[in-house]
mmCIF file of C-alpha atoms in Angstrom:
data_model
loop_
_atom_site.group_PDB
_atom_site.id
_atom_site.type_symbol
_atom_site.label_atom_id
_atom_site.label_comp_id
_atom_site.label_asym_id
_atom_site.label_seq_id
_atom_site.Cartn_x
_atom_site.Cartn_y
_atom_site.Cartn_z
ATOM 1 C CA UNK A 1 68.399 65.236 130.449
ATOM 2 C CA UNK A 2 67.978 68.397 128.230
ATOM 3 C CA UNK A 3 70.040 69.501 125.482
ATOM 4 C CA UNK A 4 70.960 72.097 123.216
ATOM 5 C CA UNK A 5 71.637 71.638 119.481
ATOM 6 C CA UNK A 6 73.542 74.304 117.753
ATOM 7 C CA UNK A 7 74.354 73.987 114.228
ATOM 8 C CA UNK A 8 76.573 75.812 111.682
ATOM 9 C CA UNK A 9 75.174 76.057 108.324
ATOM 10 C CA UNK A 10 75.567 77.538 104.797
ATOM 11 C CA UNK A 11 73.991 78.972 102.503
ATOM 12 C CA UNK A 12 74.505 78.783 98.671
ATOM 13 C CA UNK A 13 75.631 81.222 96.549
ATOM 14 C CA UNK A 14 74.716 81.973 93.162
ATOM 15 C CA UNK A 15 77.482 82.657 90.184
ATOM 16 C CA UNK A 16 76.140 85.168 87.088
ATOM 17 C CA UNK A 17 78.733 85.328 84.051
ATOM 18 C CA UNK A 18 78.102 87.529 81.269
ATOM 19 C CA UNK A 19 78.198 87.130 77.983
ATOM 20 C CA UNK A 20 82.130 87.485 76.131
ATOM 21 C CA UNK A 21 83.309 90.851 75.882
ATOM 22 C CA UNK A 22 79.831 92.158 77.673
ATOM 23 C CA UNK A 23 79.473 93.911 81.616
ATOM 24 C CA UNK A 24 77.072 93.834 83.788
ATOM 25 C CA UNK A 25 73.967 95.525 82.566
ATOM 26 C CA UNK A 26 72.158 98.112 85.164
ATOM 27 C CA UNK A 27 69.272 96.029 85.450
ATOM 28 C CA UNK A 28 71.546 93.280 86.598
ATOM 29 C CA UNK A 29 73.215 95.601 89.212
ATOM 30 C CA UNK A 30 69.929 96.871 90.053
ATOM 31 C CA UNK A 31 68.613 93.379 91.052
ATOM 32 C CA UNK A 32 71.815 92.447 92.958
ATOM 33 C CA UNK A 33 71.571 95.742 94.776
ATOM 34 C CA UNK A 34 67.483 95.487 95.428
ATOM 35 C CA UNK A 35 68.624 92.189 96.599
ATOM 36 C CA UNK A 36 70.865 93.060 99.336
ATOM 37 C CA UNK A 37 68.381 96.055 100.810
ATOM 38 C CA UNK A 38 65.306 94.426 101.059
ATOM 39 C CA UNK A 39 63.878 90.759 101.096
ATOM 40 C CA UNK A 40 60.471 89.449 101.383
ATOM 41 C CA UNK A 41 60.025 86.708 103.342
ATOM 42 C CA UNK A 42 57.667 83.522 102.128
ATOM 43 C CA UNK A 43 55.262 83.430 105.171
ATOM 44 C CA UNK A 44 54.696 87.329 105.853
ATOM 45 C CA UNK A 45 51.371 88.333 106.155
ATOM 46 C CA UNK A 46 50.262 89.036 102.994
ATOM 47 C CA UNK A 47 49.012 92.523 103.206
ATOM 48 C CA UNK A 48 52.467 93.443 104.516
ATOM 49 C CA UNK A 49 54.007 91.334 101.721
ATOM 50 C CA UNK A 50 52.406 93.420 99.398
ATOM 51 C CA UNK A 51 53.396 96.591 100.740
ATOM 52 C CA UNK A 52 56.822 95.473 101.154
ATOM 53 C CA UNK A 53 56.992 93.998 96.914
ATOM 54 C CA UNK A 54 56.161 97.207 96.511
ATOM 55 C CA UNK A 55 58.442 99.734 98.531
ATOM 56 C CA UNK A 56 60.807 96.942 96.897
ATOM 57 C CA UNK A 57 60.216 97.936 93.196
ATOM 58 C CA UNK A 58 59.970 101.776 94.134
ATOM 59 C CA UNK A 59 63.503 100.787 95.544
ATOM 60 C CA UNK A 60 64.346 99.235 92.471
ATOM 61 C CA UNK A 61 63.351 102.177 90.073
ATOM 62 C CA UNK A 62 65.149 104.707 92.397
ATOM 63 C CA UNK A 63 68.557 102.634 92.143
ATOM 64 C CA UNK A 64 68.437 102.100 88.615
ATOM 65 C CA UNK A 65 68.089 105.810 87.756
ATOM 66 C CA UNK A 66 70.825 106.837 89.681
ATOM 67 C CA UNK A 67 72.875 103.982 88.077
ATOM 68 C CA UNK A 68 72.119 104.855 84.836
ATOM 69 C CA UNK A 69 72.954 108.395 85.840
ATOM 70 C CA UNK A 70 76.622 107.171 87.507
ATOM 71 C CA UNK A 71 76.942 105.300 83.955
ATOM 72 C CA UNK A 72 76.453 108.397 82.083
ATOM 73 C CA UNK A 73 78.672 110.250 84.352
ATOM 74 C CA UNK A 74 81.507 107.821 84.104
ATOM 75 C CA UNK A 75 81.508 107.610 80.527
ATOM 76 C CA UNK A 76 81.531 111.846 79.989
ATOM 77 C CA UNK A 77 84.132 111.666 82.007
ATOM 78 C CA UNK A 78 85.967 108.540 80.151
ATOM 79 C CA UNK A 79 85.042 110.429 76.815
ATOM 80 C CA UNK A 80 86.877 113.528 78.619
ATOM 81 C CA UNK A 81 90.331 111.805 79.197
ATOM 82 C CA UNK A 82 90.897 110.008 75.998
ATOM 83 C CA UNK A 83 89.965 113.531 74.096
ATOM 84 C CA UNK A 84 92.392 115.526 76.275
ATOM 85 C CA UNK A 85 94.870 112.488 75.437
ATOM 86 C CA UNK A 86 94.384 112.753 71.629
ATOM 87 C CA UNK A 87 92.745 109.667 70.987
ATOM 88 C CA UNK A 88 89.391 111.114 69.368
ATOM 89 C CA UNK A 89 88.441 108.002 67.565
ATOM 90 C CA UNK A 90 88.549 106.085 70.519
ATOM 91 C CA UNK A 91 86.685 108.850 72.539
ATOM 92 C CA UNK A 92 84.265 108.860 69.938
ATOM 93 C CA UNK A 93 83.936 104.774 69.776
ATOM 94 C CA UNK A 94 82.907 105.440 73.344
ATOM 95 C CA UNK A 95 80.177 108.017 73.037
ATOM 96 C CA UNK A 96 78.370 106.046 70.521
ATOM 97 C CA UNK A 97 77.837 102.974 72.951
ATOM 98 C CA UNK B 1 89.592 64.756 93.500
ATOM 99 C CA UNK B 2 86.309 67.110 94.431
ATOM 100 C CA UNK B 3 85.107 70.099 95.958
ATOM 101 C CA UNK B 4 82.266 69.644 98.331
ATOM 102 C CA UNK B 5 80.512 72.501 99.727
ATOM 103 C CA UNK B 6 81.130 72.756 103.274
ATOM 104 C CA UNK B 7 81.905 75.142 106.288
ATOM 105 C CA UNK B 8 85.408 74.246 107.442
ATOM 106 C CA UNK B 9 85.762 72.474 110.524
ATOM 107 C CA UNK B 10 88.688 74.101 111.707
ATOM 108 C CA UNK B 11 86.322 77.610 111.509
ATOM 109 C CA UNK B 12 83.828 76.083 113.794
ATOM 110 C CA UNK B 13 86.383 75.661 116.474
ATOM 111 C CA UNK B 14 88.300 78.864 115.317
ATOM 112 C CA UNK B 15 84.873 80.495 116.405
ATOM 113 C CA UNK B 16 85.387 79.404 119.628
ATOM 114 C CA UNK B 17 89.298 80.861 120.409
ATOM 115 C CA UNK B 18 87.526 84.208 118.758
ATOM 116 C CA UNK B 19 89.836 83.778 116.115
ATOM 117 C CA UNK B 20 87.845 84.945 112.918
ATOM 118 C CA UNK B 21 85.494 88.914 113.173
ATOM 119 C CA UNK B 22 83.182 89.295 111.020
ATOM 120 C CA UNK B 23 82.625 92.873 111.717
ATOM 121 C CA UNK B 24 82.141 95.798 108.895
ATOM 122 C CA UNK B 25 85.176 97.976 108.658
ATOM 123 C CA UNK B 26 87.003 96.922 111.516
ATOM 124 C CA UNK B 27 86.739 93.075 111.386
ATOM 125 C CA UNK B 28 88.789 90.649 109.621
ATOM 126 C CA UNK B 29 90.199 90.962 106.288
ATOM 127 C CA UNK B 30 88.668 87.678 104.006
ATOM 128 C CA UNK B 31 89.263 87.294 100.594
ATOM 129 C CA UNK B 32 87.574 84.516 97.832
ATOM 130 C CA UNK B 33 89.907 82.583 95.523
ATOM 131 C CA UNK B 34 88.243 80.555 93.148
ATOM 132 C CA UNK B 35 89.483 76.732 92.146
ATOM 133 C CA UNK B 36 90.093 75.636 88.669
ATOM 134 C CA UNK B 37 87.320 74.017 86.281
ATOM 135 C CA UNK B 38 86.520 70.372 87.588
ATOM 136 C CA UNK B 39 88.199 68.027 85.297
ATOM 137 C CA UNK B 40 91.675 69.995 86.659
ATOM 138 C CA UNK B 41 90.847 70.011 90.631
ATOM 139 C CA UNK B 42 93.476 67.317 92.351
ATOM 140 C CA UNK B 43 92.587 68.108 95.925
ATOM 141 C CA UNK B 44 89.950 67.441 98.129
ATOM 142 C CA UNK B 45 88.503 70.378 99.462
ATOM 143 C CA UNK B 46 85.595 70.687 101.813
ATOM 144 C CA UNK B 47 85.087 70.200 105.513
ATOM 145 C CA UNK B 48 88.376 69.297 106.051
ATOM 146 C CA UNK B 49 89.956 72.274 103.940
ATOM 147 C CA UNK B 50 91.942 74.445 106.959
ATOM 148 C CA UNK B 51 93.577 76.894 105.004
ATOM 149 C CA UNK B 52 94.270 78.345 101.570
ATOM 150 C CA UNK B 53 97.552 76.728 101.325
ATOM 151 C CA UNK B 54 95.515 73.731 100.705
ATOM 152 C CA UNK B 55 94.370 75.075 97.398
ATOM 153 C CA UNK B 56 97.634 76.518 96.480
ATOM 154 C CA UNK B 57 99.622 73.039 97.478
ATOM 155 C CA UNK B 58 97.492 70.842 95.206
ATOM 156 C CA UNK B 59 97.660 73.461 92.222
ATOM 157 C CA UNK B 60 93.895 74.001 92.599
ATOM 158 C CA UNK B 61 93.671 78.083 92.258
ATOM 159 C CA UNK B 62 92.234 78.696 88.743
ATOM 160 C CA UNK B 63 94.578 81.236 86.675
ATOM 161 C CA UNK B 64 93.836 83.508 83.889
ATOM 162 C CA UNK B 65 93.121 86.831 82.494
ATOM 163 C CA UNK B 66 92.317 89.647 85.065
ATOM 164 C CA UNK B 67 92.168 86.988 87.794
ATOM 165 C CA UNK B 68 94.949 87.601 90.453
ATOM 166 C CA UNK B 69 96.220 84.750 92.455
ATOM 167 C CA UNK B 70 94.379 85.161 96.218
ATOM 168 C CA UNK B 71 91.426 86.214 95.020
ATOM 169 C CA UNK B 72 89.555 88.578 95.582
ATOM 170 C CA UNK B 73 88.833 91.281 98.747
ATOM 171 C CA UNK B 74 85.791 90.365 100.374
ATOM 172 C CA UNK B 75 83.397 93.171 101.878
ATOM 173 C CA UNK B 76 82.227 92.005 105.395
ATOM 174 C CA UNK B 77 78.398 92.745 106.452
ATOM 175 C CA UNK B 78 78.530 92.867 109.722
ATOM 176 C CA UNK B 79 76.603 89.653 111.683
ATOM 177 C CA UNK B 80 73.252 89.965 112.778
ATOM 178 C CA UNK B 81 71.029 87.761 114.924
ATOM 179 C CA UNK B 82 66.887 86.974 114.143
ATOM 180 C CA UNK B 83 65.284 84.941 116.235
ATOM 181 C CA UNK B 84 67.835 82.171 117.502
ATOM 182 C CA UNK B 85 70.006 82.387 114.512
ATOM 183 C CA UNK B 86 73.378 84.324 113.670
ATOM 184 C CA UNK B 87 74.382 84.993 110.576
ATOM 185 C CA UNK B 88 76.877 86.505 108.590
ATOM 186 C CA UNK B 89 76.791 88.219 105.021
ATOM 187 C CA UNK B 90 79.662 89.664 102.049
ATOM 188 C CA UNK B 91 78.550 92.466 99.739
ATOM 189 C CA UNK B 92 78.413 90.198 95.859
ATOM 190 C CA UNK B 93 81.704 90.070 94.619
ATOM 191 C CA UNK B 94 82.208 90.740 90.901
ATOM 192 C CA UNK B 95 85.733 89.583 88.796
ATOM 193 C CA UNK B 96 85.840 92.152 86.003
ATOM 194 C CA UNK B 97 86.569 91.405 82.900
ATOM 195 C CA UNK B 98 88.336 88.079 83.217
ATOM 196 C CA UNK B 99 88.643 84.777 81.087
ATOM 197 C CA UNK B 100 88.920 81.661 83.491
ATOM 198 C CA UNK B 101 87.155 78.733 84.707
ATOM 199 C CA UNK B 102 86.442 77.731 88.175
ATOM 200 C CA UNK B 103 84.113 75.061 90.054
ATOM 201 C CA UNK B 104 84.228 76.780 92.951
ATOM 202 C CA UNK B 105 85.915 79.099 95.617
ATOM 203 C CA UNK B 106 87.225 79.197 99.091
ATOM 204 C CA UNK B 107 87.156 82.070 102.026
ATOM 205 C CA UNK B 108 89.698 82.397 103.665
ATOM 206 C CA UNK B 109 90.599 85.341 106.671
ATOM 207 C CA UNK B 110 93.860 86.641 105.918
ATOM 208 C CA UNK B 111 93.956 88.461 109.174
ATOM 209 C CA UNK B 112 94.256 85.110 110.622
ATOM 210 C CA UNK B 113 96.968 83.488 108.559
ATOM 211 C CA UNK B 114 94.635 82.073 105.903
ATOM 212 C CA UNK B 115 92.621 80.095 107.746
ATOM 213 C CA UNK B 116 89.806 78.283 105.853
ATOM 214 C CA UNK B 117 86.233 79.596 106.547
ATOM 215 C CA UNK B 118 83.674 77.823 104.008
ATOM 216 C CA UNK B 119 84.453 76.083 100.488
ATOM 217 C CA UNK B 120 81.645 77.248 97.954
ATOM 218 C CA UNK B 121 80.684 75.037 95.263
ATOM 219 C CA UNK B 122 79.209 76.438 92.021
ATOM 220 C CA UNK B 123 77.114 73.648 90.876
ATOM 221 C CA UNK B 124 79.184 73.433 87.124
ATOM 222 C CA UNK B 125 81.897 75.541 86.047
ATOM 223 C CA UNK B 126 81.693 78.861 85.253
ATOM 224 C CA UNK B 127 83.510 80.221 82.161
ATOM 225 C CA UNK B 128 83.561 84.041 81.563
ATOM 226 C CA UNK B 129 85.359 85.318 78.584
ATOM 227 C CA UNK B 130 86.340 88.473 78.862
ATOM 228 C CA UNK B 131 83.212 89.080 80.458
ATOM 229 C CA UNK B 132 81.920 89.606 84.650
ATOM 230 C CA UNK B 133 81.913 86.865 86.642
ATOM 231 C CA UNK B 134 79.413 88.035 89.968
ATOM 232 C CA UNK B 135 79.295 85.808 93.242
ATOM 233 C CA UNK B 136 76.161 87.018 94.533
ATOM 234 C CA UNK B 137 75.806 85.839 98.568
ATOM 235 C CA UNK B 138 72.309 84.349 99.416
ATOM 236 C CA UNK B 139 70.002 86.468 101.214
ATOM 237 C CA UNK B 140 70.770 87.785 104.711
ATOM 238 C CA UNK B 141 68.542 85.759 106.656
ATOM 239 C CA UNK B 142 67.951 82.906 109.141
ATOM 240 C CA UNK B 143 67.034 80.213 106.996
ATOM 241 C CA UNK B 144 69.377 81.169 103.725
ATOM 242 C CA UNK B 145 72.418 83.218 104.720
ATOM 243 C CA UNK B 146 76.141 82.453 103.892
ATOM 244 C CA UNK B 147 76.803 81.215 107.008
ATOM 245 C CA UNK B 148 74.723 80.285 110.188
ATOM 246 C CA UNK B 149 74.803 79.493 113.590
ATOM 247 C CA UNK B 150 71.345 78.141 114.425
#
């Protein structure tokens, strides 16, 4: 007689806390990002491998630059509202992060 | 009591009476609650966890700053097949600025009354203060992937 076996399965996901009082750094949203667009399998041929780690990091500088840019962004405009809002100190606080 | 990591077994059947959708944007809404630290967990949940009212009726949802009873939104990645494998994914889901601790968490679809899809175990607990807790889903692929149908 012949048989099928299906199977459900899971897979395990990993839990990152940050330090007290801290974010998430752009490197660490970089790597989570990177993560989700591209992954390198162990047992691809390792001249595509290599081209693949490397469209990777390309990917990986490209997102972090326009992170660092959205961080930027969001914090002008942050700095914006609490000056048109009166609290200077606070806006000030801010810019010097 | 414990939390084992398991896919529900009420989901596997669910599958079959096309009850849960994984599909982006127009699927199922699923959320993530997360239980309380270890030493507080009463329940059992694993396999035989069928829906979030289990977590709610033995007190098991963790509680604290920035963390909202429910859980989280979950964004669904639409499922894909490679070779004779389906699998599912969730964009990494971060709590902002919270102060809790959890063991663990459970989707659920709330589309579908709550129904239990997988209960995740962290491994310890996890204690953010004040800081980001991030669930980051394993890779979207055959052999590592959320969840599986092989």
């Amino acid at each position: 007689m012949m048989g099928e076996k299906a199977k459900a399965l899971n897979g395990f996901a990993s839990v990152h806390v940050t330090e007290p009082g801290v974010g998430l750094s752009v490197d660490e949203i970089t790597s989570m990002c990177v993560g989700k667009l591209i992954f390198v399998g162990p047992e691809v041929p390792p001249a595509i491998r290599d081209q693949a780690v490397a469209f990777k990091e390309h990917i990986r500088s490209v997102v972090r630059s326009y992170l660092l840019q959205a961080k930027k962004s969001e914090r002008t405009t942050s700095i914006g509202v609490l000056n048109q809002a009166g609290f200077h100190d606070a806006a000030e606080l801010l810019r010097k992060l | 009591m414990a939390i084992t990591q398991a896919i529900c077994t009420t989901f596997k059947k669910e599958l079959m009476t096309a009850t849960h959708d994984f599909t982006a944007g127009t699927g199922n809404a699923f959320k993530l609650a997360l239980f309380k630290a270890t030493a507080s967990i009463t329940g059992t949940h694993g396999a035989a966890t069928t829906n979030y009212s289990g977590m709610t009726g033995a007190a098991d949802e963790t509680s604290g700053t920035g963390y909202t009873a429910g859980g989280a939104a979950l964004t669904n990645i639409t499922p894909i097949i490679s070779g004779t494998t389906a699998f599912n994914d969730f964009s990494d889901l971060t709590f902002s600025t919270v102060t809790l601790t959890s063991r663990g968490a459970l989707i659920y679809n709330t589309s579908a009354s709550n129904a239990a899809v997988i209960v995740l175990d962290f491994g310890a607990d996890k204690s953010p203060s004040a800081g980001d807790m991030t669930i980051t889903f394993p890779t979207a692929a055959a052999s590592l992937a959320i969840i599986r149908l092989a």
